Amino acid sequence: MTQMTQATQTTHVARSAQSVRMPGMPQATPLVQMGALAYQAPAGRGEAVDGLVGGGQAAAELRLSRSEFARAVQLGVVRAGPPAPGGSARFTRTELDRVRSAEGFPDALRERVETLAGAEATAAALGVGPSRFTRLARCGHITPVGYRINRYRAVVWLYLAVELRDFAADKPEMLRGSAPAADRELMAAKADLRPRKWRERHVGLLLRRTADPWERAAVLASVLPDGDVRETVPDPAERILLAALAPPVPYGHPQVPAAAAVAERLLRAEPPDEIAWYRTSLDFALTGARGQPKSTGERGPT
């Protein structure tokens, strides 16, 4: 316990950390090369406190609605600065100026974070019927960026409009003709890859936003069922630490208990091979994290 006691002291050390890359669906081995999920350092960390603004003011200055701004932060389009003492997100003037100075602001910014929901709207963006869109999404060709739970406690998936347009332009062969054999097999098995593909994206975005090895391990632990976390992390003190560093639920996660129970299931890995991949990745991340300071305070908001 001496090592744990010493390691739990909070430090503010900026370091380069190993980056865990999310796999393609067939893969089951964690990788630690820097790449698409490399850590993005918060902008303007040395800027004075009076140069920081809260999320509400930042959204207004960028001419975004609250949900649009939350999506921009989630995607890394707008990067958070040092958090307030209470943990709330703050943004530097330098970062806001960077975003405002981009070509096409604010319309281009809004286009990057625009989401569509529902089979009719999403299918229209692709120029296909709702049934074809549903098949493409269930078979993992299109990845959701978020979700909401409707009044009937059904999951409504959100998709980036720009990604739908890009998909239509890049893969016109998927918009007509018969379904590929692999898709027919998935549909016959009543498979639905949307939750898994969303988790993959969600975890990847969270990993990009922290270099802290323990926070990265906490991200991986957060998608595992409790029993798998206990088996992968037998040390109770380490489990307490991972729970304390766990990322908050995504923006838009329902507060009503009945709806929250439905959404909670989306946050946890379910297929055995997916669970096995996160367990292996968590074990690998912990190998690198043990012996390192337990917190650098570099995590951004969700």
PDB file of C-alpha atoms in Angstrom:
ATOM      1  CA  MET A   1       0.000   0.000   0.000  1.00  0.00           C
ATOM      2  CA  THR A   2       3.001   2.340   0.354  1.00  0.00           C
ATOM      3  CA  GLN A   3       3.350   2.546  -3.394  1.00  0.00           C
ATOM      4  CA  MET A   4      -0.350   3.306  -3.823  1.00  0.00           C
ATOM      5  CA  THR A   5      -0.227   5.994  -1.122  1.00  0.00           C
ATOM      6  CA  GLN A   6       2.687   7.732  -2.743  1.00  0.00           C
ATOM      7  CA  ALA A   7       1.209   7.377  -6.218  1.00  0.00           C
ATOM      8  CA  THR A   8      -2.124   8.920  -5.307  1.00  0.00           C
ATOM      9  CA  GLN A   9      -0.532  12.311  -4.684  1.00  0.00           C
ATOM     10  CA  THR A  10      -1.798  14.627  -7.402  1.00  0.00           C
ATOM     11  CA  THR A  11       0.829  16.047  -9.707  1.00  0.00           C
ATOM     12  CA  HIS A  12       0.658  18.282 -12.715  1.00  0.00           C
ATOM     13  CA  VAL A  13       3.306  16.743 -14.886  1.00  0.00           C
ATOM     14  CA  ALA A  14       2.849  16.925 -18.656  1.00  0.00           C
ATOM     15  CA  ARG A  15       4.169  13.779 -20.214  1.00  0.00           C
ATOM     16  CA  SER A  16       3.838  11.838 -23.407  1.00  0.00           C
ATOM     17  CA  ALA A  17       1.989   8.612 -22.779  1.00  0.00           C
ATOM     18  CA  GLN A  18       1.391   5.421 -24.645  1.00  0.00           C
ATOM     19  CA  SER A  19      -1.621   5.646 -26.924  1.00  0.00           C
ATOM     20  CA  VAL A  20      -4.021   2.737 -27.216  1.00  0.00           C
ATOM     21  CA  ARG A  21      -5.519   2.527 -30.686  1.00  0.00           C
ATOM     22  CA  MET A  22      -9.018   1.138 -31.027  1.00  0.00           C
ATOM     23  CA  PRO A  23      -9.187  -1.961 -33.177  1.00  0.00           C
ATOM     24  CA  GLY A  24     -11.023  -2.841 -36.307  1.00  0.00           C
ATOM     25  CA  MET A  25     -13.818  -5.226 -35.517  1.00  0.00           C
ATOM     26  CA  PRO A  26     -11.773  -8.450 -36.060  1.00  0.00           C
ATOM     27  CA  GLN A  27      -8.792  -7.356 -33.969  1.00  0.00           C
ATOM     28  CA  ALA A  28      -8.335  -8.462 -30.375  1.00  0.00           C
ATOM     29  CA  THR A  29      -4.848  -7.203 -29.493  1.00  0.00           C
ATOM     30  CA  PRO A  30      -4.143  -3.782 -27.996  1.00  0.00           C
ATOM     31  CA  LEU A  31      -1.756  -1.488 -29.804  1.00  0.00           C
ATOM     32  CA  VAL A  32       0.251   1.372 -28.365  1.00  0.00           C
ATOM     33  CA  GLN A  33       1.458   3.253 -31.406  1.00  0.00           C
ATOM     34  CA  MET A  34       0.665   6.929 -31.743  1.00  0.00           C
ATOM     35  CA  GLY A  35      -1.920   7.533 -34.441  1.00  0.00           C
ATOM     36  CA  ALA A  36      -5.495   8.602 -34.915  1.00  0.00           C
ATOM     37  CA  LEU A  37      -6.162   8.471 -31.182  1.00  0.00           C
ATOM     38  CA  ALA A  38      -3.069  10.357 -30.127  1.00  0.00           C
ATOM     39  CA  TYR A  39      -3.501  12.696 -27.191  1.00  0.00           C
ATOM     40  CA  GLN A  40      -4.494  16.245 -28.049  1.00  0.00           C
ATOM     41  CA  ALA A  41      -3.047  18.613 -25.474  1.00  0.00           C
ATOM     42  CA  PRO A  42      -5.490  21.234 -24.174  1.00  0.00           C
ATOM     43  CA  ALA A  43      -4.961  24.585 -25.804  1.00  0.00           C
ATOM     44  CA  GLY A  44      -3.382  27.483 -23.984  1.00  0.00           C
ATOM     45  CA  ARG A  45      -2.507  25.762 -20.710  1.00  0.00           C
ATOM     46  CA  GLY A  46      -0.212  28.616 -19.707  1.00  0.00           C
ATOM     47  CA  GLU A  47      -2.781  31.306 -20.267  1.00  0.00           C
ATOM     48  CA  ALA A  48      -3.878  33.427 -17.301  1.00  0.00           C
ATOM     49  CA  VAL A  49      -7.072  32.479 -15.503  1.00  0.00           C
ATOM     50  CA  ASP A  50      -8.804  35.694 -16.563  1.00  0.00           C
ATOM     51  CA  GLY A  51      -8.222  34.567 -20.166  1.00  0.00           C
ATOM     52  CA  LEU A  52     -10.514  31.582 -19.674  1.00  0.00           C
ATOM     53  CA  VAL A  53     -14.272  31.460 -20.250  1.00  0.00           C
ATOM     54  CA  GLY A  54     -16.939  28.942 -19.310  1.00  0.00           C
ATOM     55  CA  GLY A  55     -18.785  26.675 -21.682  1.00  0.00           C
ATOM     56  CA  GLY A  56     -21.914  28.803 -21.932  1.00  0.00           C
ATOM     57  CA  GLN A  57     -20.011  31.924 -22.914  1.00  0.00           C
ATOM     58  CA  ALA A  58     -17.759  29.958 -25.265  1.00  0.00           C
ATOM     59  CA  ALA A  59     -20.790  28.489 -27.042  1.00  0.00           C
ATOM     60  CA  ALA A  60     -22.330  31.923 -27.450  1.00  0.00           C
ATOM     61  CA  GLU A  61     -19.125  33.409 -28.847  1.00  0.00           C
ATOM     62  CA  LEU A  62     -18.873  30.550 -31.338  1.00  0.00           C
ATOM     63  CA  ARG A  63     -22.559  30.986 -32.260  1.00  0.00           C
ATOM     64  CA  LEU A  64     -23.402  27.410 -31.342  1.00  0.00           C
ATOM     65  CA  SER A  65     -26.312  25.990 -29.410  1.00  0.00           C
ATOM     66  CA  ARG A  66     -25.559  24.107 -26.228  1.00  0.00           C
ATOM     67  CA  SER A  67     -25.863  20.738 -27.954  1.00  0.00           C
ATOM     68  CA  GLU A  68     -23.776  21.861 -30.930  1.00  0.00           C
ATOM     69  CA  PHE A  69     -21.065  23.122 -28.621  1.00  0.00           C
ATOM     70  CA  ALA A  70     -21.069  19.885 -26.609  1.00  0.00           C
ATOM     71  CA  ARG A  71     -20.660  17.933 -29.842  1.00  0.00           C
ATOM     72  CA  ALA A  72     -17.799  20.198 -30.941  1.00  0.00           C
ATOM     73  CA  VAL A  73     -15.983  19.553 -27.652  1.00  0.00           C
ATOM     74  CA  GLN A  74     -16.692  15.816 -27.865  1.00  0.00           C
ATOM     75  CA  LEU A  75     -15.191  15.637 -31.358  1.00  0.00           C
ATOM     76  CA  GLY A  76     -12.168  17.753 -30.471  1.00  0.00           C
ATOM     77  CA  VAL A  77     -13.224  20.537 -32.821  1.00  0.00           C
ATOM     78  CA  VAL A  78     -13.093  22.871 -29.806  1.00  0.00           C
ATOM     79  CA  ARG A  79     -10.413  21.961 -27.261  1.00  0.00           C
ATOM     80  CA  ALA A  80     -10.886  22.599 -23.570  1.00  0.00           C
ATOM     81  CA  GLY A  81      -8.332  24.500 -21.520  1.00  0.00           C
ATOM     82  CA  PRO A  82      -7.498  23.956 -17.838  1.00  0.00           C
ATOM     83  CA  PRO A  83     -10.677  23.138 -15.878  1.00  0.00           C
ATOM     84  CA  ALA A  84     -12.038  25.358 -13.126  1.00  0.00           C
ATOM     85  CA  PRO A  85     -11.241  24.360  -9.507  1.00  0.00           C
ATOM     86  CA  GLY A  86     -14.631  22.643  -9.322  1.00  0.00           C
ATOM     87  CA  GLY A  87     -13.919  20.688 -12.494  1.00  0.00           C
ATOM     88  CA  SER A  88     -16.161  22.574 -14.922  1.00  0.00           C
ATOM     89  CA  ALA A  89     -14.860  23.100 -18.428  1.00  0.00           C
ATOM     90  CA  ARG A  90     -13.156  26.333 -19.439  1.00  0.00           C
ATOM     91  CA  PHE A  91     -11.829  27.509 -22.765  1.00  0.00           C
ATOM     92  CA  THR A  92      -8.990  29.830 -23.644  1.00  0.00           C
ATOM     93  CA  ARG A  93      -9.354  32.963 -25.699  1.00  0.00           C
ATOM     94  CA  THR A  94      -6.634  31.585 -27.943  1.00  0.00           C
ATOM     95  CA  GLU A  95      -8.724  28.511 -28.694  1.00  0.00           C
ATOM     96  CA  LEU A  96     -11.891  30.503 -29.349  1.00  0.00           C
ATOM     97  CA  ASP A  97      -9.984  32.826 -31.649  1.00  0.00           C
ATOM     98  CA  ARG A  98      -8.557  29.817 -33.496  1.00  0.00           C
ATOM     99  CA  VAL A  99     -12.006  28.376 -34.103  1.00  0.00           C
ATOM    100  CA  ARG A 100     -13.502  31.732 -35.127  1.00  0.00           C
ATOM    101  CA  SER A 101     -10.671  32.394 -37.580  1.00  0.00           C
ATOM    102  CA  ALA A 102     -11.316  29.185 -39.520  1.00  0.00           C
ATOM    103  CA  GLU A 103     -12.595  29.582 -43.056  1.00  0.00           C
ATOM    104  CA  GLY A 104     -16.367  29.626 -43.355  1.00  0.00           C
ATOM    105  CA  PHE A 105     -17.068  30.389 -39.687  1.00  0.00           C
ATOM    106  CA  PRO A 106     -19.684  29.938 -38.302  1.00  0.00           C
ATOM    107  CA  ASP A 107     -21.550  27.963 -40.978  1.00  0.00           C
ATOM    108  CA  ALA A 108     -18.673  25.556 -41.617  1.00  0.00           C
ATOM    109  CA  LEU A 109     -18.381  24.929 -37.879  1.00  0.00           C
ATOM    110  CA  ARG A 110     -22.080  24.165 -37.574  1.00  0.00           C
ATOM    111  CA  GLU A 111     -21.866  21.769 -40.516  1.00  0.00           C
ATOM    112  CA  ARG A 112     -19.090  19.809 -38.797  1.00  0.00           C
ATOM    113  CA  VAL A 113     -21.222  19.153 -35.710  1.00  0.00           C
ATOM    114  CA  GLU A 114     -24.690  18.869 -37.287  1.00  0.00           C
ATOM    115  CA  THR A 115     -26.408  15.609 -36.342  1.00  0.00           C
ATOM    116  CA  LEU A 116     -29.375  13.770 -37.797  1.00  0.00           C
ATOM    117  CA  ALA A 117     -31.622  11.281 -36.018  1.00  0.00           C
ATOM    118  CA  GLY A 118     -34.347   8.940 -37.110  1.00  0.00           C
ATOM    119  CA  ALA A 119     -34.517   6.604 -40.091  1.00  0.00           C
ATOM    120  CA  GLU A 120     -36.315   9.074 -42.358  1.00  0.00           C
ATOM    121  CA  ALA A 121     -33.872  11.975 -41.927  1.00  0.00           C
ATOM    122  CA  THR A 122     -30.738   9.856 -42.013  1.00  0.00           C
ATOM    123  CA  ALA A 123     -31.904   7.869 -45.024  1.00  0.00           C
ATOM    124  CA  ALA A 124     -32.733  11.076 -46.876  1.00  0.00           C
ATOM    125  CA  ALA A 125     -29.158  12.290 -46.321  1.00  0.00           C
ATOM    126  CA  LEU A 126     -27.931   9.183 -48.148  1.00  0.00           C
ATOM    127  CA  GLY A 127     -30.654   9.246 -50.771  1.00  0.00           C
ATOM    128  CA  VAL A 128     -31.891   5.772 -49.828  1.00  0.00           C
ATOM    129  CA  GLY A 129     -34.927   4.292 -48.141  1.00  0.00           C
ATOM    130  CA  PRO A 130     -35.167   3.897 -44.354  1.00  0.00           C
ATOM    131  CA  SER A 131     -34.844   0.104 -44.489  1.00  0.00           C
ATOM    132  CA  ARG A 132     -31.556   0.266 -46.396  1.00  0.00           C
ATOM    133  CA  PHE A 133     -30.176   2.861 -44.016  1.00  0.00           C
ATOM    134  CA  THR A 134     -31.138   0.738 -41.028  1.00  0.00           C
ATOM    135  CA  ARG A 135     -29.355  -2.249 -42.551  1.00  0.00           C
ATOM    136  CA  LEU A 136     -26.211  -0.217 -43.251  1.00  0.00           C
ATOM    137  CA  ALA A 137     -26.181   1.077 -39.685  1.00  0.00           C
ATOM    138  CA  ARG A 138     -26.962  -2.241 -37.990  1.00  0.00           C
ATOM    139  CA  CYS A 139     -24.206  -3.935 -40.003  1.00  0.00           C
ATOM    140  CA  GLY A 140     -21.617  -1.400 -38.879  1.00  0.00           C
ATOM    141  CA  HIS A 141     -21.024   0.555 -42.086  1.00  0.00           C
ATOM    142  CA  ILE A 142     -22.056   3.833 -40.452  1.00  0.00           C
ATOM    143  CA  THR A 143     -21.071   4.739 -36.896  1.00  0.00           C
ATOM    144  CA  PRO A 144     -23.330   6.749 -34.573  1.00  0.00           C
ATOM    145  CA  VAL A 145     -21.875   9.787 -32.814  1.00  0.00           C
ATOM    146  CA  GLY A 146     -24.412   9.874 -30.001  1.00  0.00           C
ATOM    147  CA  TYR A 147     -27.795   8.710 -28.786  1.00  0.00           C
ATOM    148  CA  ARG A 148     -30.936   9.788 -27.017  1.00  0.00           C
ATOM    149  CA  ILE A 149     -33.736   7.822 -25.412  1.00  0.00           C
ATOM    150  CA  ASN A 150     -37.235   8.713 -26.594  1.00  0.00           C
ATOM    151  CA  ARG A 151     -40.405   8.694 -24.534  1.00  0.00           C
ATOM    152  CA  TYR A 152     -40.999   5.054 -25.445  1.00  0.00           C
ATOM    153  CA  ARG A 153     -37.582   4.193 -23.944  1.00  0.00           C
ATOM    154  CA  ALA A 154     -36.208   3.313 -27.356  1.00  0.00           C
ATOM    155  CA  VAL A 155     -32.687   4.257 -28.412  1.00  0.00           C
ATOM    156  CA  VAL A 156     -32.522   6.912 -31.118  1.00  0.00           C
ATOM    157  CA  TRP A 157     -29.083   7.041 -32.692  1.00  0.00           C
ATOM    158  CA  LEU A 158     -27.492  10.300 -33.819  1.00  0.00           C
ATOM    159  CA  TYR A 159     -25.251  10.542 -36.870  1.00  0.00           C
ATOM    160  CA  LEU A 160     -23.014  13.317 -38.143  1.00  0.00           C
ATOM    161  CA  ALA A 161     -24.589  14.775 -41.268  1.00  0.00           C
ATOM    162  CA  VAL A 162     -21.187  15.374 -42.839  1.00  0.00           C
ATOM    163  CA  GLU A 163     -20.245  11.711 -42.404  1.00  0.00           C
ATOM    164  CA  LEU A 164     -23.466  10.594 -44.069  1.00  0.00           C
ATOM    165  CA  ARG A 165     -22.776  12.834 -47.032  1.00  0.00           C
ATOM    166  CA  ASP A 166     -19.210  11.558 -47.249  1.00  0.00           C
ATOM    167  CA  PHE A 167     -20.410   7.957 -47.100  1.00  0.00           C
ATOM    168  CA  ALA A 168     -22.829   8.560 -49.962  1.00  0.00           C
ATOM    169  CA  ALA A 169     -20.066  10.140 -52.044  1.00  0.00           C
ATOM    170  CA  ASP A 170     -17.385   7.564 -51.243  1.00  0.00           C
ATOM    171  CA  LYS A 171     -19.435   4.349 -51.363  1.00  0.00           C
ATOM    172  CA  PRO A 172     -22.221   4.737 -53.921  1.00  0.00           C
ATOM    173  CA  GLU A 173     -22.181   0.958 -54.506  1.00  0.00           C
ATOM    174  CA  MET A 174     -23.575   0.492 -50.990  1.00  0.00           C
ATOM    175  CA  LEU A 175     -26.608   2.613 -51.800  1.00  0.00           C
ATOM    176  CA  ARG A 176     -28.055   0.331 -54.451  1.00  0.00           C
ATOM    177  CA  GLY A 177     -28.275  -3.327 -55.360  1.00  0.00           C
ATOM    178  CA  SER A 178     -28.384  -6.344 -53.114  1.00  0.00           C
ATOM    179  CA  ALA A 179     -26.851  -6.525 -49.668  1.00  0.00           C
ATOM    180  CA  PRO A 180     -23.400  -8.140 -49.441  1.00  0.00           C
ATOM    181  CA  ALA A 181     -23.271 -11.701 -48.145  1.00  0.00           C
ATOM    182  CA  ALA A 182     -21.704 -10.559 -44.854  1.00  0.00           C
ATOM    183  CA  ASP A 183     -24.578  -8.152 -44.257  1.00  0.00           C
ATOM    184  CA  ARG A 184     -27.142 -10.843 -45.047  1.00  0.00           C
ATOM    185  CA  GLU A 185     -25.527 -13.114 -42.462  1.00  0.00           C
ATOM    186  CA  LEU A 186     -25.560 -10.377 -39.833  1.00  0.00           C
ATOM    187  CA  MET A 187     -29.201  -9.535 -40.493  1.00  0.00           C
ATOM    188  CA  ALA A 188     -30.187 -13.208 -40.403  1.00  0.00           C
ATOM    189  CA  ALA A 189     -28.524 -13.409 -36.987  1.00  0.00           C
ATOM    190  CA  LYS A 190     -30.414 -10.250 -35.908  1.00  0.00           C
ATOM    191  CA  ALA A 191     -27.094  -8.564 -35.183  1.00  0.00           C
ATOM    192  CA  ASP A 192     -26.918  -4.875 -34.340  1.00  0.00           C
ATOM    193  CA  LEU A 193     -23.434  -3.381 -34.303  1.00  0.00           C
ATOM    194  CA  ARG A 194     -24.553   0.177 -33.546  1.00  0.00           C
ATOM    195  CA  PRO A 195     -23.931   0.036 -29.768  1.00  0.00           C
ATOM    196  CA  ARG A 196     -20.513  -1.547 -30.257  1.00  0.00           C
ATOM    197  CA  LYS A 197     -19.483   0.885 -32.974  1.00  0.00           C
ATOM    198  CA  TRP A 198     -20.627   3.818 -30.843  1.00  0.00           C
ATOM    199  CA  ARG A 199     -18.624   2.553 -27.838  1.00  0.00           C
ATOM    200  CA  GLU A 200     -15.559   2.178 -30.027  1.00  0.00           C
ATOM    201  CA  ARG A 201     -15.885   5.766 -31.180  1.00  0.00           C
ATOM    202  CA  HIS A 202     -16.696   7.093 -27.714  1.00  0.00           C
ATOM    203  CA  VAL A 203     -13.694   5.403 -26.106  1.00  0.00           C
ATOM    204  CA  GLY A 204     -11.430   6.575 -28.910  1.00  0.00           C
ATOM    205  CA  LEU A 205     -12.477  10.193 -28.481  1.00  0.00           C
ATOM    206  CA  LEU A 206     -11.945  10.010 -24.717  1.00  0.00           C
ATOM    207  CA  LEU A 207      -8.485   8.498 -25.136  1.00  0.00           C
ATOM    208  CA  ARG A 208      -7.494  11.344 -27.417  1.00  0.00           C
ATOM    209  CA  ARG A 209      -8.177  13.854 -24.697  1.00  0.00           C
ATOM    210  CA  THR A 210      -5.836  12.693 -21.955  1.00  0.00           C
ATOM    211  CA  ALA A 211      -2.178  11.735 -21.747  1.00  0.00           C
ATOM    212  CA  ASP A 212      -2.514  10.597 -18.135  1.00  0.00           C
ATOM    213  CA  PRO A 213      -1.919   6.805 -18.039  1.00  0.00           C
ATOM    214  CA  TRP A 214      -4.325   6.231 -15.149  1.00  0.00           C
ATOM    215  CA  GLU A 215      -7.091   8.266 -16.755  1.00  0.00           C
ATOM    216  CA  ARG A 216      -6.597   6.311 -19.961  1.00  0.00           C
ATOM    217  CA  ALA A 217      -6.918   3.086 -18.009  1.00  0.00           C
ATOM    218  CA  ALA A 218     -10.071   4.461 -16.376  1.00  0.00           C
ATOM    219  CA  VAL A 219     -11.599   5.107 -19.811  1.00  0.00           C
ATOM    220  CA  LEU A 220     -11.056   1.466 -20.760  1.00  0.00           C
ATOM    221  CA  ALA A 221     -12.377   0.223 -17.413  1.00  0.00           C
ATOM    222  CA  SER A 222     -15.509   2.355 -17.758  1.00  0.00           C
ATOM    223  CA  VAL A 223     -16.896   0.225 -20.596  1.00  0.00           C
ATOM    224  CA  LEU A 224     -16.391  -3.114 -18.862  1.00  0.00           C
ATOM    225  CA  PRO A 225     -19.003  -4.835 -16.693  1.00  0.00           C
ATOM    226  CA  ASP A 226     -18.195  -4.632 -12.990  1.00  0.00           C
ATOM    227  CA  GLY A 227     -17.340  -8.310 -12.717  1.00  0.00           C
ATOM    228  CA  ASP A 228     -14.784  -8.079 -15.499  1.00  0.00           C
ATOM    229  CA  VAL A 229     -13.201  -5.033 -13.879  1.00  0.00           C
ATOM    230  CA  ARG A 230     -12.831  -6.939 -10.599  1.00  0.00           C
ATOM    231  CA  GLU A 231     -11.208  -9.857 -12.383  1.00  0.00           C
ATOM    232  CA  THR A 232      -8.877  -7.682 -14.463  1.00  0.00           C
ATOM    233  CA  VAL A 233      -8.005  -5.356 -11.569  1.00  0.00           C
ATOM    234  CA  PRO A 234      -7.806  -7.497  -8.409  1.00  0.00           C
ATOM    235  CA  ASP A 235      -6.327  -4.679  -6.281  1.00  0.00           C
ATOM    236  CA  PRO A 236      -9.275  -2.862  -4.563  1.00  0.00           C
ATOM    237  CA  ALA A 237      -7.249   0.345  -4.223  1.00  0.00           C
ATOM    238  CA  GLU A 238      -6.648   0.443  -7.964  1.00  0.00           C
ATOM    239  CA  ARG A 239     -10.343  -0.160  -8.657  1.00  0.00           C
ATOM    240  CA  ILE A 240     -11.264   2.752  -6.381  1.00  0.00           C
ATOM    241  CA  LEU A 241      -8.826   4.962  -8.246  1.00  0.00           C
ATOM    242  CA  LEU A 242     -10.153   3.920 -11.667  1.00  0.00           C
ATOM    243  CA  ALA A 243     -13.709   4.589 -10.518  1.00  0.00           C
ATOM    244  CA  ALA A 244     -12.710   8.055  -9.282  1.00  0.00           C
ATOM    245  CA  LEU A 245     -11.076   8.861 -12.624  1.00  0.00           C
ATOM    246  CA  ALA A 246     -13.889   7.422 -14.758  1.00  0.00           C
ATOM    247  CA  PRO A 247     -15.179   9.820 -17.439  1.00  0.00           C
ATOM    248  CA  PRO A 248     -18.626  11.351 -16.949  1.00  0.00           C
ATOM    249  CA  VAL A 249     -21.549  10.029 -18.961  1.00  0.00           C
ATOM    250  CA  PRO A 250     -21.860  11.516 -22.454  1.00  0.00           C
ATOM    251  CA  TYR A 251     -23.729  14.754 -23.068  1.00  0.00           C
ATOM    252  CA  GLY A 252     -27.427  14.040 -23.494  1.00  0.00           C
ATOM    253  CA  HIS A 253     -27.409  10.957 -21.254  1.00  0.00           C
ATOM    254  CA  PRO A 254     -30.898  10.913 -19.723  1.00  0.00           C
ATOM    255  CA  GLN A 255     -31.528  11.801 -16.093  1.00  0.00           C
ATOM    256  CA  VAL A 256     -34.929  10.105 -15.772  1.00  0.00           C
ATOM    257  CA  PRO A 257     -34.222   6.737 -14.087  1.00  0.00           C
ATOM    258  CA  ALA A 258     -36.186   4.592 -16.542  1.00  0.00           C
ATOM    259  CA  ALA A 259     -34.506   6.142 -19.575  1.00  0.00           C
ATOM    260  CA  ALA A 260     -31.112   6.208 -17.861  1.00  0.00           C
ATOM    261  CA  ALA A 261     -31.359   2.443 -17.279  1.00  0.00           C
ATOM    262  CA  VAL A 262     -31.795   1.927 -21.023  1.00  0.00           C
ATOM    263  CA  ALA A 263     -28.891   4.237 -21.853  1.00  0.00           C
ATOM    264  CA  GLU A 264     -26.648   2.653 -19.224  1.00  0.00           C
ATOM    265  CA  ARG A 265     -26.636  -0.589 -21.187  1.00  0.00           C
ATOM    266  CA  LEU A 266     -25.097   1.243 -24.143  1.00  0.00           C
ATOM    267  CA  LEU A 267     -22.085   2.217 -22.044  1.00  0.00           C
ATOM    268  CA  ARG A 268     -20.993  -1.363 -21.304  1.00  0.00           C
ATOM    269  CA  ALA A 269     -19.356  -3.849 -23.664  1.00  0.00           C
ATOM    270  CA  GLU A 270     -21.543  -6.900 -24.283  1.00  0.00           C
ATOM    271  CA  PRO A 271     -20.230  -9.366 -26.897  1.00  0.00           C
ATOM    272  CA  PRO A 272     -17.612 -11.704 -25.396  1.00  0.00           C
ATOM    273  CA  ASP A 273     -14.958 -10.747 -27.935  1.00  0.00           C
ATOM    274  CA  GLU A 274     -15.528  -7.044 -27.270  1.00  0.00           C
ATOM    275  CA  ILE A 275     -15.255  -7.604 -23.512  1.00  0.00           C
ATOM    276  CA  ALA A 276     -12.085  -9.624 -24.051  1.00  0.00           C
ATOM    277  CA  TRP A 277     -10.546  -6.820 -26.108  1.00  0.00           C
ATOM    278  CA  TYR A 278     -11.223  -4.172 -23.469  1.00  0.00           C
ATOM    279  CA  ARG A 279      -9.972  -6.458 -20.697  1.00  0.00           C
ATOM    280  CA  THR A 280      -6.734  -7.066 -22.573  1.00  0.00           C
ATOM    281  CA  SER A 281      -6.377  -3.366 -23.335  1.00  0.00           C
ATOM    282  CA  LEU A 282      -7.053  -2.418 -19.706  1.00  0.00           C
ATOM    283  CA  ASP A 283      -4.485  -4.907 -18.456  1.00  0.00           C
ATOM    284  CA  PHE A 284      -1.947  -3.536 -20.923  1.00  0.00           C
ATOM    285  CA  ALA A 285      -2.734   0.069 -19.930  1.00  0.00           C
ATOM    286  CA  LEU A 286      -2.352  -0.738 -16.247  1.00  0.00           C
ATOM    287  CA  THR A 287       1.038  -2.328 -16.882  1.00  0.00           C
ATOM    288  CA  GLY A 288       2.226   1.031 -18.178  1.00  0.00           C
ATOM    289  CA  ALA A 289       0.386   3.079 -15.547  1.00  0.00           C
ATOM    290  CA  ARG A 290       1.576   1.310 -12.411  1.00  0.00           C
ATOM    291  CA  GLY A 291       4.423   3.205 -10.827  1.00  0.00           C
ATOM    292  CA  GLN A 292       3.353   6.423 -12.542  1.00  0.00           C
ATOM    293  CA  PRO A 293       1.727   9.388 -10.728  1.00  0.00           C
ATOM    294  CA  LYS A 294      -1.982   8.806 -10.471  1.00  0.00           C
ATOM    295  CA  SER A 295      -3.233  12.093 -11.957  1.00  0.00           C
ATOM    296  CA  THR A 296      -1.981  14.930 -14.133  1.00  0.00           C
ATOM    297  CA  GLY A 297      -5.267  16.824 -14.204  1.00  0.00           C
ATOM    298  CA  GLU A 298      -5.233  16.941 -18.009  1.00  0.00           C
ATOM    299  CA  ARG A 299      -8.606  15.421 -18.779  1.00  0.00           C
ATOM    300  CA  GLY A 300     -11.070  17.515 -20.744  1.00  0.00           C
ATOM    301  CA  PRO A 301     -14.855  17.506 -20.456  1.00  0.00           C
ATOM    302  CA  THR A 302     -17.205  15.108 -22.178  1.00  0.00           C
TER     303      THR A 302
END
